[in-house]
XYZ file of C-alpha atoms in Angstrom:
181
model
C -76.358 -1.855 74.606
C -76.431 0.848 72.033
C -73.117 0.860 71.926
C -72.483 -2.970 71.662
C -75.213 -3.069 68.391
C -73.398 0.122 66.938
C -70.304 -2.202 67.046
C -71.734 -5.392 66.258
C -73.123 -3.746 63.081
C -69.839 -1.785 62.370
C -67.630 -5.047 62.284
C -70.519 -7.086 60.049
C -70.695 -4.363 57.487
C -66.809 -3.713 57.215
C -66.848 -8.099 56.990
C -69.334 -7.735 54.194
C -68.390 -5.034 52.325
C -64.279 -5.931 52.586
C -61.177 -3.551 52.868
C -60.647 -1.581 50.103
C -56.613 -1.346 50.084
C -55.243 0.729 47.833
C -51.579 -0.385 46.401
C -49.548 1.759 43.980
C -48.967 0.117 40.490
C -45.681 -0.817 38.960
C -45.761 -0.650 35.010
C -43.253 -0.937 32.671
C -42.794 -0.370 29.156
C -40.105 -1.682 26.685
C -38.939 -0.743 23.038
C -36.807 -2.645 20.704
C -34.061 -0.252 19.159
C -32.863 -1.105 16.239
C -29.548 -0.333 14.077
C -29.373 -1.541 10.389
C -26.302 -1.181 9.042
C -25.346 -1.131 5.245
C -22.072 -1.400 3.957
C -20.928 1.770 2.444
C -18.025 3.229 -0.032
C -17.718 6.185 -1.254
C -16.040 9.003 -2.591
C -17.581 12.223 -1.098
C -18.512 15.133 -2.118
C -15.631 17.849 -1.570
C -12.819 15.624 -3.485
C -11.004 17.671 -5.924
C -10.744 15.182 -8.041
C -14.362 15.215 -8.665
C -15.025 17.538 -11.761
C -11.473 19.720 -11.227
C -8.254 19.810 -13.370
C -5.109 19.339 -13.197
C -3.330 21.994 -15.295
C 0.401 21.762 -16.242
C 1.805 24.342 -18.870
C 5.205 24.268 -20.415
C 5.953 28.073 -21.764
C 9.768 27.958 -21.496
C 12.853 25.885 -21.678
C 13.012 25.857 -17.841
C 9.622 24.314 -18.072
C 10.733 21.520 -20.376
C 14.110 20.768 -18.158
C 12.570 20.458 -15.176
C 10.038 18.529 -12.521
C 6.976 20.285 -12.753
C 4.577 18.901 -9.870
C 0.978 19.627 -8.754
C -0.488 19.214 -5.416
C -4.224 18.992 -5.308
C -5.438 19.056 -1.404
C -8.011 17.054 -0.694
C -8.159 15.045 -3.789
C -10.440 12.066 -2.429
C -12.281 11.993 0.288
C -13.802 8.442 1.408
C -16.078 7.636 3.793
C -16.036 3.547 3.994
C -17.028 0.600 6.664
C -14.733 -1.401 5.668
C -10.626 -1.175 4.788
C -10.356 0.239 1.495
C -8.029 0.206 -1.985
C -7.651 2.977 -4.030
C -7.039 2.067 -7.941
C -6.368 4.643 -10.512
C -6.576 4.764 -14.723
C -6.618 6.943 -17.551
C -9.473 6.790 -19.569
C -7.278 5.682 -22.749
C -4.096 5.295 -23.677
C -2.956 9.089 -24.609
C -3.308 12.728 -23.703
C -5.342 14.101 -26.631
C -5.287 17.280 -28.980
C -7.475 16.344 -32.210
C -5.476 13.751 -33.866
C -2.083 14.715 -31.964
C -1.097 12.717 -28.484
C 0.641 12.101 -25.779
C 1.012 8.625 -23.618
C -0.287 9.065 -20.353
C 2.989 7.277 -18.501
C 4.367 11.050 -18.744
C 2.368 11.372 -15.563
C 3.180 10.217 -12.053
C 0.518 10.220 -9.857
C 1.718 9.703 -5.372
C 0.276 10.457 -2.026
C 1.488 14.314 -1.478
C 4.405 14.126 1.744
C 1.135 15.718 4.030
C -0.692 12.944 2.186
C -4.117 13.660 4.931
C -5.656 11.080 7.011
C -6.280 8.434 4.698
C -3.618 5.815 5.923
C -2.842 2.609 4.236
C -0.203 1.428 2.044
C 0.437 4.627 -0.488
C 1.894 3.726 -4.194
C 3.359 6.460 -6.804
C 1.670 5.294 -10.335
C 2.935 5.774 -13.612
C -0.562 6.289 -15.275
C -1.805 4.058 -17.801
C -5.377 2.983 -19.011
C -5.396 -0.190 -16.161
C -5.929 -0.068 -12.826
C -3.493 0.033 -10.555
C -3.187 0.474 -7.110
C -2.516 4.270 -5.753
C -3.546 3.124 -1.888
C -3.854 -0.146 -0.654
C -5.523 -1.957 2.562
C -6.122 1.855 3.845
C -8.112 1.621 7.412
C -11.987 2.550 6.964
C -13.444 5.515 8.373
C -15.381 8.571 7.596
C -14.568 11.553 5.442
C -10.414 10.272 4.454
C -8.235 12.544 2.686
C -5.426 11.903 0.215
C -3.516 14.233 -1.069
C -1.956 13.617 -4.453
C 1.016 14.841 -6.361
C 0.783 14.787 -9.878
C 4.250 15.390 -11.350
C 5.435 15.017 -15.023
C 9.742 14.677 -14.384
C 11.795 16.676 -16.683
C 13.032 13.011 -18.340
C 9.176 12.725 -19.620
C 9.247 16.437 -20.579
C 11.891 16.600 -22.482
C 11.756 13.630 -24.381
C 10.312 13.033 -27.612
C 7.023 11.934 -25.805
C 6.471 15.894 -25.328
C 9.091 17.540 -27.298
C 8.181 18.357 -30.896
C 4.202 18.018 -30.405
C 2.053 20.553 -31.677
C 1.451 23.482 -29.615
C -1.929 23.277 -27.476
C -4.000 21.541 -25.045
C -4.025 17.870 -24.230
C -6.702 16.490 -22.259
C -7.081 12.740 -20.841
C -9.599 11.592 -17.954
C -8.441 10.172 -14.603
C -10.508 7.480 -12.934
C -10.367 6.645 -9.005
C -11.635 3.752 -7.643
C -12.601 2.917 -4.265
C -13.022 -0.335 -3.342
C -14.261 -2.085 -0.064
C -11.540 -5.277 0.853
């Protein structure tokens, strides 16, 4: 009879009390991730043709009757997000020395043949003081390189637009303009 009570009382107080089950908990947990972008253009840092020269010098006949051309590696770099133009201009209408000048069309300015990894449509310029286009619809991307010639050709060199000027330096700014399309 013990044993019956003992049981009796068992099953009431498990009944009363309940079953405790224990179950493992599923939790999750979410973020948001978010990308803003901005559209960008630029010329980077590590062109050439930021704060560098161009330096042509004419000491001898040979100089005069001939092509002289300068390469400049790396002349622009440009990162952009979109397809790009490239327009360059001389900051006035002459190469100066004091009051003495030269007209900037002496200059030629084209993609070198290894003209980098800036693609696009590439244009040789005859520099004046308006824009014009040196590379157009070029593909975006990050960190492009052009390589430009600048060449003066022996017809500009000796003709009267150099020959007979006073002896010395002439100086005239080049401007490069990048341009998202």
């Amino acid at each position: 009879m013990k044993k019956l009570i003992a049981i009796a009382a068992l099953t009431i107080g498990a009944t009363l009390l309940g079953t405790n089950n224990a179950y493992a908990q599923n939790t999750t947990a979410t973020t948001t991730v978010n990308i803003t972008l901005n559209d960008v253009i630029s010329i980077d840092a590590g062109s050439a043709a930021i704060g560098n020269t161009v330096d042509f010098n004419y000491a001898t006949a040979a100089d005069y009757n001939s092509d002289q051309t300068i390469t400049k590696a790396n002349s622009l770099k440009v990162t952009s997000t979109k397809n790009f133009n490239v327009k360059v201009k001389a900051g006035g209408a002459n190469f100066l020395n004091g009051t003495n000048t030269i007209p900037v069309n002496v200059l030629t300015i084209k993609a070198a043949t290894a003209s980098g990894t800036m693609g696009g449509t590439k244009n040789a310029v005859v520099l004046s003081a308006t824009d014009q286009n040196l590379v157009t619809n070029a593909p975006l991307g990050s960190a492009l390189t052009l390589n430009l010639d600048y060449t003066i050709p022996a017809s500009k060199s000796s003709s009267s637009d150099i020959l007979g000027k006073p002896a010395g330096t002439y100086t005239q700014t080049v401007t490069y303009t990048a341009t998202a399309l």
